[in-house]
XYZ file of C-alpha atoms in Angstrom:
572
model
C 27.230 62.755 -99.224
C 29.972 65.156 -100.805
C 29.460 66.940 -97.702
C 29.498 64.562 -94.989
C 33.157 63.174 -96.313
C 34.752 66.808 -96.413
C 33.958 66.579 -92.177
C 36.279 65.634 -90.168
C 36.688 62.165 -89.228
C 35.865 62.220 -85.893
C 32.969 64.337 -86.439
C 31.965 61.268 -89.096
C 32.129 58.698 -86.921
C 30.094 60.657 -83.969
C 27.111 60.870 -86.328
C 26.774 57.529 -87.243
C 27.016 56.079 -84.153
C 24.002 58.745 -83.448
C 22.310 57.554 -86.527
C 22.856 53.430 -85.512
C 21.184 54.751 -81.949
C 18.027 56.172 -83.414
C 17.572 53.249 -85.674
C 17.858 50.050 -82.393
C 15.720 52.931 -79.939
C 13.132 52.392 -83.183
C 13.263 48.208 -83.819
C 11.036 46.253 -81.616
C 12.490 44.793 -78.672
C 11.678 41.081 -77.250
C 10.279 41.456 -74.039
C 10.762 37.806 -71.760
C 6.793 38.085 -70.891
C 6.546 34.823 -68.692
C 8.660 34.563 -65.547
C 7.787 30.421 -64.654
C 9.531 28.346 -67.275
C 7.986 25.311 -65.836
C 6.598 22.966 -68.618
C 2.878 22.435 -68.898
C 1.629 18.644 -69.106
C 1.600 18.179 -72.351
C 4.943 20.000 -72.931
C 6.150 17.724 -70.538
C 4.998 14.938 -72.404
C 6.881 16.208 -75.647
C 9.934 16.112 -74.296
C 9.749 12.569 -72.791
C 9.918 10.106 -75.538
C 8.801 7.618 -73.088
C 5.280 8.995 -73.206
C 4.860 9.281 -76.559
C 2.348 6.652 -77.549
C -0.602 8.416 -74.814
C 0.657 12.082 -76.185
C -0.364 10.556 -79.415
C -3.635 9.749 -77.567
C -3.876 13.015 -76.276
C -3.454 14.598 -79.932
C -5.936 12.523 -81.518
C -8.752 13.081 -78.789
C -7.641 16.946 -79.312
C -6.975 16.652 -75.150
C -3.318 18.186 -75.801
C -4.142 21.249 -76.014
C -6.361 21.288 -73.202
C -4.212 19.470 -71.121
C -1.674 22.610 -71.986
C -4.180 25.749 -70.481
C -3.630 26.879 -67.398
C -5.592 24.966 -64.131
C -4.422 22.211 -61.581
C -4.997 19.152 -63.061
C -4.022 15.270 -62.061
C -3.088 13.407 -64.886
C -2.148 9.492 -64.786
C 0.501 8.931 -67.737
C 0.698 5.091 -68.791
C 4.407 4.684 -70.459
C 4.956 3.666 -73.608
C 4.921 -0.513 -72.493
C 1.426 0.251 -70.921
C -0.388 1.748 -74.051
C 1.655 -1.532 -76.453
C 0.237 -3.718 -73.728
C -3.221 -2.258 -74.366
C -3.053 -2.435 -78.184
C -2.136 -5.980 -78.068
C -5.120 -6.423 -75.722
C -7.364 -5.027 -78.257
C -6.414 -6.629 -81.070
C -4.571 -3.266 -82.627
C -1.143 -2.729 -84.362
C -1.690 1.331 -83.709
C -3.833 4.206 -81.899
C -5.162 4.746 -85.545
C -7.557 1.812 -85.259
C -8.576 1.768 -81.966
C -12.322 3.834 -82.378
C -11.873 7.105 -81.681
C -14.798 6.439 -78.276
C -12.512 4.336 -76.502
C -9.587 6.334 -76.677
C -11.615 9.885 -75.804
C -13.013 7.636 -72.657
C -9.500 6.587 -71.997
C -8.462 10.131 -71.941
C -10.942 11.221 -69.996
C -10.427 8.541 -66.979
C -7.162 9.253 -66.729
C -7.428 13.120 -66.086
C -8.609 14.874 -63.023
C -9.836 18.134 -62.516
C -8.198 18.786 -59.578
C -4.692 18.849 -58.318
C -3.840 15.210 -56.094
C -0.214 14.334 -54.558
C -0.130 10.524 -53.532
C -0.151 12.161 -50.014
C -3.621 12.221 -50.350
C -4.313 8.637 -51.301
C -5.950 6.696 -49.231
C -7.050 2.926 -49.323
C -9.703 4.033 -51.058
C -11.693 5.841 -53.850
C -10.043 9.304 -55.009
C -12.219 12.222 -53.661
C -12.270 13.969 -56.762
C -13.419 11.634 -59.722
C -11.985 11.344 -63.269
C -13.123 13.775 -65.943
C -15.162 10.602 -67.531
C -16.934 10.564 -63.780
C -15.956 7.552 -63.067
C -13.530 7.331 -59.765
C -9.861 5.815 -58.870
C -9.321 3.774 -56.650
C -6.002 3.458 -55.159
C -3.877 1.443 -52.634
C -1.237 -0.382 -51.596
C 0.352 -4.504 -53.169
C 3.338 -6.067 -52.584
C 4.786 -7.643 -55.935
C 8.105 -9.645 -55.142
C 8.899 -7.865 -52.034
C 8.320 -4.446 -54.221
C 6.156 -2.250 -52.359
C 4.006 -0.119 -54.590
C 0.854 2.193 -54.919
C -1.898 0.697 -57.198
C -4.470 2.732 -59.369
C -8.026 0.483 -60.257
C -6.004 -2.569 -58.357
C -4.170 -3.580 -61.268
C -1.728 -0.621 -62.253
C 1.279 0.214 -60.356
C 3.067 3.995 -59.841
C 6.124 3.851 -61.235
C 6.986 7.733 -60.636
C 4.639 10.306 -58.542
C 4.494 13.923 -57.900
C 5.557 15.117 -60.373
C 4.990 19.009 -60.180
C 4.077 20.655 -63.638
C 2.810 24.483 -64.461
C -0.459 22.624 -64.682
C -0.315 20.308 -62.645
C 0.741 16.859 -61.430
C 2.072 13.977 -63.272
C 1.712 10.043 -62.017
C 3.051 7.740 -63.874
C 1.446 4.117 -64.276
C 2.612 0.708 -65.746
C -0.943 -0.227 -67.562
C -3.140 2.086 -69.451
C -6.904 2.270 -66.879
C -9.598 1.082 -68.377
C -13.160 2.063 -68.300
C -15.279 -0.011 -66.330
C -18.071 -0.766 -69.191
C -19.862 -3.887 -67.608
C -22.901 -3.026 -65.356
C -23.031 -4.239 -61.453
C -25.228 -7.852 -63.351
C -22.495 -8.115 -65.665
C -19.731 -7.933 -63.522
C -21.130 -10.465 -60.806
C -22.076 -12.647 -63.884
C -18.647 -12.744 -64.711
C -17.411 -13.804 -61.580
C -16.758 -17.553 -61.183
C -17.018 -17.225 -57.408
C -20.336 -15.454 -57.422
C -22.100 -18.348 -59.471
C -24.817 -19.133 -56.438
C -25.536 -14.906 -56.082
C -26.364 -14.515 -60.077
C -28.497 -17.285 -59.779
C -30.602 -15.543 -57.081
C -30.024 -12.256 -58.861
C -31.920 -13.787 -61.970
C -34.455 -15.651 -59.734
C -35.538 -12.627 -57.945
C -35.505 -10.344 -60.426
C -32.683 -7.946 -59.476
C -30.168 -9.369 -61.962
C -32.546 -6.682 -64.558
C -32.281 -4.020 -61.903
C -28.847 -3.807 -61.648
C -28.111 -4.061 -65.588
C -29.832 -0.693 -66.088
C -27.723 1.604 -67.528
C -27.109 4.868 -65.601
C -29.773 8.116 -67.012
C -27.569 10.599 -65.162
C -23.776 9.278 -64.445
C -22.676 13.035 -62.771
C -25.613 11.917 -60.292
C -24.290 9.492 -57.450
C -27.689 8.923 -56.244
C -28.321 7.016 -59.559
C -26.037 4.369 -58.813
C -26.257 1.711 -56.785
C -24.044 -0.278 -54.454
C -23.806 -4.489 -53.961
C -22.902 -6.701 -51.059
C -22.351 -10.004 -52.801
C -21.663 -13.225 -51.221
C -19.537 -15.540 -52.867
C -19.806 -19.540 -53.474
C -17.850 -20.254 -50.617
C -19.573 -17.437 -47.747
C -22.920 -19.350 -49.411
C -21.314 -23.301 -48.858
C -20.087 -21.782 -45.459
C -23.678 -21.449 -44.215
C -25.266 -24.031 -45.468
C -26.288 -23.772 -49.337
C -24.565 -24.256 -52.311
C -27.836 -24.411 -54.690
C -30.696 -22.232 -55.489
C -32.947 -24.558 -54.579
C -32.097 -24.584 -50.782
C -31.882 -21.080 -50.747
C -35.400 -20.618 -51.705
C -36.528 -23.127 -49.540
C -35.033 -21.416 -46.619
C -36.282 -17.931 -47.706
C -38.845 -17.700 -49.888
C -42.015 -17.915 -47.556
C -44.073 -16.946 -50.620
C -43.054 -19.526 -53.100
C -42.465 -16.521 -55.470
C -38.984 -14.711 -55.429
C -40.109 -12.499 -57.552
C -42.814 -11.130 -55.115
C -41.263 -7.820 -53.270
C -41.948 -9.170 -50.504
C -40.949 -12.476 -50.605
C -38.019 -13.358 -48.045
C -35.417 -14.556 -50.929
C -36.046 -11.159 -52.617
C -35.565 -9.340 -49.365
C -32.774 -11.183 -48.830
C -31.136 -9.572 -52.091
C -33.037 -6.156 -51.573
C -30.818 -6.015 -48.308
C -27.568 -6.443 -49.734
C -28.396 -3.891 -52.461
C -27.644 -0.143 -51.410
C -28.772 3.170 -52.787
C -26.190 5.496 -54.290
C -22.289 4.830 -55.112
C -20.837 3.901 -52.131
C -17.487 2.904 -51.833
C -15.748 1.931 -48.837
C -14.411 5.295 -48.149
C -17.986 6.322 -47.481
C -18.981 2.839 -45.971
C -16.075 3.876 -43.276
C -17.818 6.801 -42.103
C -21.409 6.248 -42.674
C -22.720 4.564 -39.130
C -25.639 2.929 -40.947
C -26.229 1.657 -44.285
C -29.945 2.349 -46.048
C -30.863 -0.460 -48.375
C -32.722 -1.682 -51.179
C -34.992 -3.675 -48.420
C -38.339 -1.840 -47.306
C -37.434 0.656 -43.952
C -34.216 -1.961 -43.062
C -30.673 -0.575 -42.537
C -27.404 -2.235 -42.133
C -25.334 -0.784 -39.029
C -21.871 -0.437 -39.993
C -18.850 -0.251 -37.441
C -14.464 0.092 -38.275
C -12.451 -1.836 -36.093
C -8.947 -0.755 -36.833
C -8.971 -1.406 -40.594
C -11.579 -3.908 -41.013
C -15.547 -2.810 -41.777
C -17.877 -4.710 -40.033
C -21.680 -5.230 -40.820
C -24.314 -5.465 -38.168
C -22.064 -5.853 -35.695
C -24.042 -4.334 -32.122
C -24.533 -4.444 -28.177
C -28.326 -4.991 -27.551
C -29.140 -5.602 -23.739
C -25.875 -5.993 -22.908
C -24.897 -8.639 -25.742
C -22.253 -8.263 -28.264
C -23.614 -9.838 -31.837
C -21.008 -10.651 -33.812
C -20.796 -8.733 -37.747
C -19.773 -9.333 -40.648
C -16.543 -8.307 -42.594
C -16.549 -6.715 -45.838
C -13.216 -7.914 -47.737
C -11.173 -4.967 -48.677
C -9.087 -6.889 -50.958
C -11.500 -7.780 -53.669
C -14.252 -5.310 -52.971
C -14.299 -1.561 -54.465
C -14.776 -2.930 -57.668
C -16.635 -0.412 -60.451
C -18.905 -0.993 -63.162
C -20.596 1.213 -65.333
C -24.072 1.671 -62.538
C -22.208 1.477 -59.526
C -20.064 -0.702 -56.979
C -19.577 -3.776 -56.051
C -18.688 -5.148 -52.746
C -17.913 -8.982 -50.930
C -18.786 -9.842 -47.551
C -17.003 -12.735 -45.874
C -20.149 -14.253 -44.298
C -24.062 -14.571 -44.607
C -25.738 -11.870 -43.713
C -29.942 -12.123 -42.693
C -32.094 -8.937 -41.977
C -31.993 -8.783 -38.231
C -35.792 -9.062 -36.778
C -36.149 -7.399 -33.958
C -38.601 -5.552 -31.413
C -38.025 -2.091 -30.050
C -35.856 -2.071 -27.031
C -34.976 0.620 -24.684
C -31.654 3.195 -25.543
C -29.998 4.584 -22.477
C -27.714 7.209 -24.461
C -24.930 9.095 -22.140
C -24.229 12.234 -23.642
C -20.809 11.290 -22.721
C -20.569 8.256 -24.883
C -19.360 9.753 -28.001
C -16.456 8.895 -30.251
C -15.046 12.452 -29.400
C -15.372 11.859 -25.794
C -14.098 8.214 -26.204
C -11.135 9.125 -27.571
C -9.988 10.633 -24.227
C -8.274 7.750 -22.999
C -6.980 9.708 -19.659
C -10.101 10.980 -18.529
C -13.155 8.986 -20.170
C -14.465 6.911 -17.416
C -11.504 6.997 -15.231
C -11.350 7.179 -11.665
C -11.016 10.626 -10.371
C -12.208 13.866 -11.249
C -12.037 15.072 -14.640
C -12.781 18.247 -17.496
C -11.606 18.101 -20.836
C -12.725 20.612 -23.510
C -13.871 19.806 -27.294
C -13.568 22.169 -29.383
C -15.283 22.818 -33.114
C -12.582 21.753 -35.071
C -12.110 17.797 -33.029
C -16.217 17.267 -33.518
C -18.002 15.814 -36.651
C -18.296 12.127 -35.740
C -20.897 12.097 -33.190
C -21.428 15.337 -31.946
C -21.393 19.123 -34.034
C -22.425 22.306 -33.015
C -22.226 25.561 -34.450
C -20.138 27.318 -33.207
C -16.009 28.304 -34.317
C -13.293 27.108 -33.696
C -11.791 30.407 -33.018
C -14.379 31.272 -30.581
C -12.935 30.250 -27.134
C -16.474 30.328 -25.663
C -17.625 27.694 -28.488
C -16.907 23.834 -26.894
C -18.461 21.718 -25.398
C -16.697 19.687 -22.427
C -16.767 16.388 -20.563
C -17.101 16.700 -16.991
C -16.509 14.352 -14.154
C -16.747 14.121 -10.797
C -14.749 12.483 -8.316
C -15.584 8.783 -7.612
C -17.028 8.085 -3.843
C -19.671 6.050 -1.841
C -21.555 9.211 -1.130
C -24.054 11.145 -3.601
C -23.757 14.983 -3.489
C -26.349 17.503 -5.241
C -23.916 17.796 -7.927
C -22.641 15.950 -10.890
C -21.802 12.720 -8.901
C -25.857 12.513 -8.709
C -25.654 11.906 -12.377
C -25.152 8.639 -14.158
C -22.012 7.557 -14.243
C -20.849 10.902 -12.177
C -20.163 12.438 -15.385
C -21.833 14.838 -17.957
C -21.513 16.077 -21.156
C -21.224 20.592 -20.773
C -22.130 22.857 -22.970
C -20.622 26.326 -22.388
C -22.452 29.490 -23.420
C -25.329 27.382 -24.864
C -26.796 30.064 -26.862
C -26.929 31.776 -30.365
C -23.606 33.188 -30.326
C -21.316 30.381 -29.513
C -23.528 26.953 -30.288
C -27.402 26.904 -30.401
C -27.669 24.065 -32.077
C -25.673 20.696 -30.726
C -26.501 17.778 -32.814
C -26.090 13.937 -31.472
C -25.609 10.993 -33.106
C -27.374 8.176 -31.164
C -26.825 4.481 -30.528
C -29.037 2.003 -32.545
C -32.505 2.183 -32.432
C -34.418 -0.213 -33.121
C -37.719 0.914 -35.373
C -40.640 1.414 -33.226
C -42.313 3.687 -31.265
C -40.886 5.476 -28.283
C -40.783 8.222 -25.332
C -38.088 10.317 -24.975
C -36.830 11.591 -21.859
C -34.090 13.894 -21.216
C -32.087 13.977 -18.148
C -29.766 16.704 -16.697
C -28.399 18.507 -14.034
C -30.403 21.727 -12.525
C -28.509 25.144 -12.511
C -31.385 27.360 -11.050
C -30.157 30.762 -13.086
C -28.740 31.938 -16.214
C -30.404 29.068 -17.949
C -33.494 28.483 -20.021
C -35.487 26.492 -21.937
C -34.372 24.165 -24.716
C -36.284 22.638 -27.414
C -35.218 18.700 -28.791
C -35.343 17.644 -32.241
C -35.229 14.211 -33.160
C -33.734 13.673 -37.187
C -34.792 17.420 -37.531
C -38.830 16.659 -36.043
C -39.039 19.342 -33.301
C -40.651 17.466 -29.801
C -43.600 18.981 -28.386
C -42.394 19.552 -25.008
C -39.184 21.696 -23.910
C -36.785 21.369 -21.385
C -36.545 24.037 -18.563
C -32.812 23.765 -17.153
C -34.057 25.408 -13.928
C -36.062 22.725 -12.939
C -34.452 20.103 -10.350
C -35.893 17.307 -8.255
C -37.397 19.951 -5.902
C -40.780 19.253 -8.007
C -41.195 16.460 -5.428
C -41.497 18.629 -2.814
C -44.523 17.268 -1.940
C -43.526 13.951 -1.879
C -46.083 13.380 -5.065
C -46.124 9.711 -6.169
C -44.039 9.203 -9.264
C -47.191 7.750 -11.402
C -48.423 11.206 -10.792
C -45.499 12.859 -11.622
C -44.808 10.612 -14.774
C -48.494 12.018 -16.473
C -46.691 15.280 -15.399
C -43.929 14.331 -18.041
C -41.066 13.900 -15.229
C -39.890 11.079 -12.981
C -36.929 10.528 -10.656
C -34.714 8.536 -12.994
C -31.696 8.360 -10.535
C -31.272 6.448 -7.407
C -30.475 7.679 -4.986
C -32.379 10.796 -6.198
C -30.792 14.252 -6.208
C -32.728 17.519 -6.432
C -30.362 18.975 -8.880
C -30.948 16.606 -11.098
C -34.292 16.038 -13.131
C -35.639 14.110 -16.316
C -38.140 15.580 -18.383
C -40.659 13.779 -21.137
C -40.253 15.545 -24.377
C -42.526 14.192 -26.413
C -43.197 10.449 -28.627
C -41.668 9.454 -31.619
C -41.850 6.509 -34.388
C -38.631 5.759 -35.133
C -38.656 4.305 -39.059
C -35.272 2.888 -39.955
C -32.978 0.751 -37.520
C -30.050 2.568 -37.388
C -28.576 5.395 -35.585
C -30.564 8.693 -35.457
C -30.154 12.742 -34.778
C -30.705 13.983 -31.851
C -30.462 18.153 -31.690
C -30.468 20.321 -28.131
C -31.314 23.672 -29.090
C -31.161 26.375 -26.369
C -34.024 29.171 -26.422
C -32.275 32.042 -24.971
C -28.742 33.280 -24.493
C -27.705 31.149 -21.531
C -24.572 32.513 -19.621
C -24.370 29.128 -17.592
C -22.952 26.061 -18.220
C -25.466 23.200 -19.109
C -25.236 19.561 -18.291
C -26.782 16.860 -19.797
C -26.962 13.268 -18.890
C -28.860 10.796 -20.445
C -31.904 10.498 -23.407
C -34.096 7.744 -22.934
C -35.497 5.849 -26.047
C -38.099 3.776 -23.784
C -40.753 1.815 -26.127
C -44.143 3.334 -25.658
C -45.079 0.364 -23.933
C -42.462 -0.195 -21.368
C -42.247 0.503 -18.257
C -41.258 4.131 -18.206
C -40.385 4.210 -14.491
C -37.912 1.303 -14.072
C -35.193 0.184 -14.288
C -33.320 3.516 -12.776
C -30.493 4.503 -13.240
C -27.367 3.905 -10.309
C -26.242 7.825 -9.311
C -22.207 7.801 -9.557
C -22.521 4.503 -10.982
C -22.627 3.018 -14.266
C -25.015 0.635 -13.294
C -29.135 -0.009 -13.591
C -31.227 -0.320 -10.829
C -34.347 -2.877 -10.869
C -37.411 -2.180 -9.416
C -37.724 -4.082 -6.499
């Protein structure tokens, strides 16, 4: 030390300011080691006071620290008011004595797995369901001339989209509560649906649909109600049991599967969870009712129930009421339907299917069925409702087209020969752009029928195709180079019919022909599959007219159809 003071001073003051260097180069440094500083939910939560009471719930439940690991979450935060309201509900003065069940299912329902902005609402079920399994349901009220988004019907969004590390934050004005009461219990609880319990009990199915769920990850365990309230019932004509089973129970015995009053309930109860997001989209309903389906059809926003054409005449449906129905209980969903509904009795009837009346094609409101030629592509990516094919949509060679010729008096070889003068084409029908094109048919009744496929000839760089119908491959294929010219020898059409063809226009064309593909029972009532699958890589276009559901005892000749018209022609 003696030494280092008898240096001089400058040389002093060097060295320790080497010595100070050495010793920071040696401490540890702190090292920023995240660059997002965006709070996680449940940091989020602790620094909004207003959110304390369902942090609390998140802490006991031990759903705080999960709700702070990294994923992409949906959580629905009830403020402070909502979780009081709920205590008071319950009978509580704290979180501490509410049973430590109800709050973990409380949690649960409120938190999904999956990140969902309100843009994705719809008026509808959630697509993603909560982490108890159960889904949301949102949409849309008007509470003094306050527009606002509702969650289960009964709580509002008071804030949305609110973008966390983890997530996204919706805030609510009522704590969601798990729907505990089974489809039996929840009609029983109904005032309105007094008359439908009754005939629940009566038949039996009031003990079906109290069963608690064995599997509720599994939607097919569920099951789905169309009820019919006091008032759809008075509307018809009944407002006691007793009348209903004397109009429908033919038996005497409602209990009796077969009985009419128990089919009568069978066929308002559906397999699987089914809200009215999937009632939307699904084109016929199964039910609960022996090989009997309910046809379903969306006019603008309203669902209607066995509403059809058959022969020409519109039947009127019936309307599912959006603003009650969608309700959950713990096995399912319930439904009401603003009028009476009875299984519809029918025979087969013939199906005259254009492959050009499809939704896709419909929705061409400049060409479809306008006069004048016309040629509109589809591609992949604008299919899915009644026509796919598998092809992709970055393939320019994958579509499918409608094509139309110009109206006039006279009939050409061509497409004007066809039904309606138009058809539906299928470019490159072959393994590499789309093999497989899959049709959604009309209604067909359940029976027993022929099918017959009609197209327009192209005499090379076709082939054979093989037709499915709901995945059952037809015995016989369709050859694409055939025409009319197999009446070259003027052979009568009875002949040619046990030959598995006829001349289904008139007048008849050459390049057009209609071949039998083989007989089918059709099971269910309800709209079917029906798959064109080419044999061969065809370099052609194809065109296809019309599939003929005739009942195997019809006359398979007549009526024809009217070539460039939209008409049938009767045998004379």
């Amino acid at each position: 030390m003696k030494r280092l003071l008898r240096l001089p001073s400058l040389l002093r003051l060097t060295l320790v300011f080497l010595i100070a260097l050495v010793f920071q180069n040696c401490s540890e440094q702190k090292i920023k080691e995240t660059t997002d500083e965006t709070l996680n939910i449940t940091e989020y939560l602790r620094e909004n006071p207003d959110y304390s009471m369902f942090l609390e719930i998140l802490d006991i439940t031990n759903y705080a620290s999960f709700m702070n690991t990294y994923g992409t979450y949906t959580i629905f935060i009830p403020n402070n008011a909502a979780v009081q309201a709920y205590l008071n509900d319950v009978g509580a003065t704290s979180l501490s004595q509410v049973p430590m069940t109800d709050l973990q299912n409380i949690a649960m329902l409120h938190i999904l797995d999956q990140k969902v902005n309100t843009t994705s609402f719809t008026d509808g079920k959630i697509a993603t369901p909560s982490l108890y399994g159960q889904y949301l349901v949102t949409g849309a009220s008007n509470k003094n001339g306050v527009s606002s988004t509702t969650v289960n019907k009964d709580a509002s969004i008071i804030a949305s989209n609110i973008e966390l590390g983890n997530g996204v934050v919706h805030v609510i004005d009522k704590v969601l509560r798990v729907a505990d009461k089974t489809l039996a219990q929840t009609i029983e609880a109904d005032p309105n649906l007094s008359l439908f319990t009754e005939v629940l009990k009566a038949t039996g199915w009031f003990e079906t649909l109290n069963q608690p769920l064995t599997d509720k990850t599994d939607i097919d365990s569920y099951l789905t109600v169309l009820a019919q309230t006091n008032e759809v019932f008075e509307a018809a004509g009944y407002t006691t049991l007793d009348q209903l089973k004397s109009r429908y129970s033919h038996l005497n015995n409602p209990l009796d599967l077969k009985d009419s009053l128990n089919l009568f309930v069978s066929y308002r109860v559906l397999p699987r969870l089914q809200y009215l997001a999937d009632i939307a989209i699904t084109p016929s309903l199964v039910t609960k009712a022996p090989l009997e389906v309910i046809s379903t059809k969306l006019s603008k926003d309203t669902i209607l129930l066995n509403e059809d054409i058959f022969n020409g005449v519109l039947e009127k449906g019936v309307a599912i009421d959006r603003s009650v129905s969608d309700v959950t209980a713990s096995n399912g969903v319930l439904h009401y339907v603003e009028g009476n509904m009875a299984i519809k009795k029918r025979v087969p009837a013939p199906v005259y299917f254009e492959f050009t009346d499809i939704a896709e094609f419909r929705r061409l409101t400049a060409f479809w069925k306008k006069p004048g030629a016309a040629y509109e592509k589809l591609t992949v990516d604008n299919a899915g409702i009644d026509v796919t094919w598998d092809g992709k949509a970055s393939d320019a060679n994958a579509y499918i087209a409608y094509n139309k010729a110009a109206d006039g008096t006279g009939i050409t070889s061509g497409i004007a020969g066809c039904w309606g003068a138009d058809v539906c084409e299928i470019f490159r029908f072959r393994d590499a752009n789309a093999q497989n094109v899959a049709f959604k048919t009309p209604v067909i009744i359940k029976g027993r029928y022929k099918i017959w496929i009609s197209y327009r000839q192209q005499a090379t760089k076709l082939g054979n195709v093989k037709v499915f119908f709901d995945g059952i491959e037809m015995p016989r294929q369709v050859n694409l180079h055939e025409g009319g010219n197999t009446d070259t020898a003027n052979t009568p059409e009875t002949v040619l019919e046990s030959q598995g063809y006829k001349r289904y226009a008139s007048p008849w064309s050459n390049r057009v022909n209609c071949r039998l593909v083989g007989v089918v029972d059709v099971t269910t009532t309800g709209r079917h599959t029906l798959m064109l699958q080419s044999q061969g890589n065809f370099s052609a276009q194809s065109w296809f007219d019309i599939a003929e559901f005739r009942p195997v005892e019809m006359n398979q000749l007549w009526p024809k159809f009217a070539a460039g018209k939209s008409t049938l022609v009767q045998q004379p």
